[in-house]
mmCIF file with all atom_site columns, C-alpha atoms and ligand atoms in Angstrom:
data_model
loop_
_atom_site.group_PDB
_atom_site.id
_atom_site.type_symbol
_atom_site.label_atom_id
_atom_site.label_alt_id
_atom_site.label_comp_id
_atom_site.label_asym_id
_atom_site.label_entity_id
_atom_site.label_seq_id
_atom_site.pdbx_PDB_ins_code
_atom_site.Cartn_x
_atom_site.Cartn_y
_atom_site.Cartn_z
_atom_site.occupancy
_atom_site.B_iso_or_equiv
_atom_site.pdbx_formal_charge
_atom_site.auth_seq_id
_atom_site.auth_comp_id
_atom_site.auth_asym_id
_atom_site.auth_atom_id
_atom_site.pdbx_PDB_model_num
ATOM   1  C  CA  . MET A 1 1  ? 0.000  0.000  0.000  1.00 62.00 ? 236  MET A CA  1
ATOM   2  C  CA  . ALA A 1 2  ? 1.407  3.293  -1.056 1.00 61.00 ? 237  ALA A CA  1
ATOM   3  C  CA  . LYS A 1 3  ? 1.532  6.035  1.449  1.00 66.00 ? 238  LYS A CA  1
ATOM   4  C  CA  . ARG A 1 4  ? 0.405  9.408  0.278  1.00 67.00 ? 239  ARG A CA  1
ATOM   5  C  CA  . VAL A 1 5  ? 2.900  11.551 2.062  1.00 65.00 ? 240  VAL A CA  1
ATOM   6  C  CA  . THR A 1 6  ? 4.352  13.293 -0.969 1.00 73.00 ? 241  THR A CA  1
ATOM   7  C  CA  . LYS A 1 7  ? 1.412  15.536 -1.650 1.00 77.00 ? 242  LYS A CA  1
ATOM   8  C  CA  . GLY A 1 8  ? 1.048  16.576 1.952  1.00 83.00 ? 243  GLY A CA  1
ATOM   9  C  CA  . PHE A 1 9  ? 4.733  17.290 2.160  1.00 78.00 ? 244  PHE A CA  1
ATOM   10 C  CA  . ALA A 1 10 ? 4.649  19.405 -0.996 1.00 80.00 ? 245  ALA A CA  1
ATOM   11 C  CA  . ASP A 1 11 ? 1.716  21.320 0.387  1.00 79.00 ? 246  ASP A CA  1
ATOM   12 C  CA  . LYS A 1 12 ? 3.570  21.949 3.586  1.00 77.00 ? 247  LYS A CA  1
ATOM   13 C  CA  . MET A 1 13 ? 6.634  23.105 1.703  1.00 68.00 ? 248  MET A CA  1
ATOM   14 C  CA  . SER A 1 14 ? 4.786  25.496 -0.545 1.00 69.00 ? 249  SER A CA  1
ATOM   15 C  CA  . LYS A 1 15 ? 2.987  26.893 2.452  1.00 65.00 ? 250  LYS A CA  1
ATOM   16 C  CA  . ALA A 1 16 ? 6.246  27.386 4.304  1.00 60.00 ? 251  ALA A CA  1
ATOM   17 C  CA  . LEU A 1 17 ? 7.745  29.137 1.308  1.00 59.00 ? 252  LEU A CA  1
ATOM   18 C  CA  . LYS A 1 18 ? 4.756  31.397 1.032  1.00 60.00 ? 253  LYS A CA  1
ATOM   19 C  CA  . ASP A 1 19 ? 4.902  32.251 4.711  1.00 58.00 ? 254  ASP A CA  1
ATOM   20 C  CA  . SER A 1 20 ? 8.590  33.051 4.570  1.00 60.00 ? 255  SER A CA  1
ATOM   21 C  CA  . LYS A 1 21 ? 7.838  35.852 2.153  1.00 75.00 ? 256  LYS A CA  1
ATOM   22 C  CA  . LYS A 1 22 ? 6.951  38.714 4.401  1.00 89.00 ? 257  LYS A CA  1
ATOM   23 C  CA  . HIS A 1 23 ? 5.244  41.800 3.239  1.00 94.00 ? 258  HIS A CA  1
ATOM   24 C  CA  . CYS A 1 24 ? 5.960  45.223 4.581  1.00 95.00 ? 259  CYS A CA  1
ATOM   25 C  CA  . ALA A 1 25 ? 3.139  46.646 6.635  1.00 95.00 ? 260  ALA A CA  1
ATOM   26 C  CA  . VAL A 1 26 ? 3.912  50.138 5.376  1.00 96.00 ? 261  VAL A CA  1
ATOM   27 C  CA  . CYS A 1 27 ? 4.392  49.847 1.607  1.00 96.00 ? 262  CYS A CA  1
ATOM   28 C  CA  . GLY A 1 28 ? 2.964  46.358 1.099  1.00 95.00 ? 263  GLY A CA  1
ATOM   29 C  CA  . GLU A 1 29 ? 5.963  45.206 -0.906 1.00 94.00 ? 264  GLU A CA  1
ATOM   30 C  CA  . PRO A 1 30 ? 7.398  41.739 -0.366 1.00 94.00 ? 265  PRO A CA  1
ATOM   31 C  CA  . ILE A 1 31 ? 10.426 42.113 1.840  1.00 93.00 ? 266  ILE A CA  1
ATOM   32 C  CA  . GLU A 1 32 ? 13.592 40.923 0.200  1.00 92.00 ? 267  GLU A CA  1
ATOM   33 C  CA  . LEU A 1 33 ? 16.397 39.655 2.381  1.00 91.00 ? 268  LEU A CA  1
ATOM   34 C  CA  . VAL A 1 34 ? 19.798 40.848 1.278  1.00 91.00 ? 269  VAL A CA  1
ATOM   35 C  CA  . LYS A 1 35 ? 23.229 40.521 2.763  1.00 92.00 ? 270  LYS A CA  1
ATOM   36 C  CA  . HIS A 1 36 ? 24.365 43.976 3.648  1.00 89.00 ? 271  HIS A CA  1
ATOM   37 C  CA  . VAL A 1 37 ? 27.937 44.762 4.541  1.00 89.00 ? 272  VAL A CA  1
ATOM   38 C  CA  . VAL A 1 38 ? 28.427 47.582 6.954  1.00 86.00 ? 273  VAL A CA  1
ATOM   39 C  CA  . THR A 1 39 ? 31.762 49.155 7.649  1.00 90.00 ? 274  THR A CA  1
ATOM   40 C  CA  . GLN A 1 40 ? 32.465 49.966 11.223 1.00 90.00 ? 275  GLN A CA  1
ATOM   41 C  CA  . LYS A 1 41 ? 35.282 52.103 12.380 1.00 92.00 ? 276  LYS A CA  1
ATOM   42 C  CA  . VAL A 1 42 ? 36.667 51.044 15.690 1.00 92.00 ? 277  VAL A CA  1
ATOM   43 C  CA  . THR A 1 43 ? 37.830 54.260 17.268 1.00 92.00 ? 278  THR A CA  1
ATOM   44 C  CA  . VAL A 1 44 ? 39.859 52.583 19.982 1.00 92.00 ? 279  VAL A CA  1
ATOM   45 C  CA  . SER A 1 45 ? 42.184 50.689 17.672 1.00 93.00 ? 280  SER A CA  1
ATOM   46 C  CA  . ASP A 1 46 ? 41.597 52.907 14.620 1.00 93.00 ? 281  ASP A CA  1
ATOM   47 C  CA  . THR A 1 47 ? 40.720 49.964 12.404 1.00 94.00 ? 282  THR A CA  1
ATOM   48 C  CA  . ILE A 1 48 ? 37.838 49.345 10.099 1.00 94.00 ? 283  ILE A CA  1
ATOM   49 C  CA  . ARG A 1 49 ? 35.745 46.290 10.567 1.00 94.00 ? 284  ARG A CA  1
ATOM   50 C  CA  . PHE A 1 50 ? 33.326 44.772 8.123  1.00 93.00 ? 285  PHE A CA  1
ATOM   51 C  CA  . LYS A 1 51 ? 30.147 43.440 9.469  1.00 92.00 ? 286  LYS A CA  1
ATOM   52 C  CA  . GLU A 1 52 ? 27.728 41.390 7.447  1.00 93.00 ? 287  GLU A CA  1
ATOM   53 C  CA  . LYS A 1 53 ? 24.125 41.402 8.286  1.00 91.00 ? 288  LYS A CA  1
ATOM   54 C  CA  . MET A 1 54 ? 20.916 40.314 6.702  1.00 93.00 ? 289  MET A CA  1
ATOM   55 C  CA  . VAL A 1 55 ? 18.490 43.088 6.108  1.00 92.00 ? 290  VAL A CA  1
ATOM   56 C  CA  . GLY A 1 56 ? 14.984 43.098 4.795  1.00 93.00 ? 291  GLY A CA  1
ATOM   57 C  CA  . VAL A 1 57 ? 14.619 45.494 1.911  1.00 94.00 ? 292  VAL A CA  1
ATOM   58 C  CA  . CYS A 1 58 ? 11.363 46.972 0.694  1.00 95.00 ? 293  CYS A CA  1
ATOM   59 C  CA  . ASN A 1 59 ? 10.289 50.270 -0.809 1.00 95.00 ? 294  ASN A CA  1
ATOM   60 C  CA  . CYS A 1 60 ? 10.709 52.068 2.516  1.00 96.00 ? 295  CYS A CA  1
ATOM   61 C  CA  . ASN A 1 61 ? 14.428 51.543 2.944  1.00 94.00 ? 296  ASN A CA  1
ATOM   62 C  CA  . ARG A 1 62 ? 15.634 50.542 -0.524 1.00 93.00 ? 297  ARG A CA  1
ATOM   63 C  CA  . ASN A 1 63 ? 17.261 53.926 -1.107 1.00 92.00 ? 298  ASN A CA  1
ATOM   64 C  CA  . GLU A 1 64 ? 19.130 53.650 2.157  1.00 89.00 ? 299  GLU A CA  1
ATOM   65 C  CA  . ILE A 1 65 ? 20.478 50.189 1.444  1.00 84.00 ? 300  ILE A CA  1
ATOM   66 C  CA  . TYR A 1 66 ? 21.392 50.605 -2.220 1.00 78.00 ? 301  TYR A CA  1
ATOM   67 C  CA  . LYS A 1 67 ? 23.381 53.767 -2.224 1.00 73.00 ? 302  LYS A CA  1
HETATM 68 ZN ZN1 . ZN  B 2 .  ? 8.054  49.061 3.229  1.00 74.00 ? 1294 ZN  B ZN1 1
#
């Protein structure tokens, strides 16, 4: 007897993918996650550090992120 797990699993996956796409409450655009590298100057040692962080980009902050 064949188990019918595949369909249920696919449903679950597509649902999870859909849910992972967040929409901005302000502009209503789907929020895109991008890796954003910020430079940080450490005043104590006078060195520059690079910090990577994931940021959600939508219409509201796109201009700030993509300079
Ligand atoms: Zn927005």
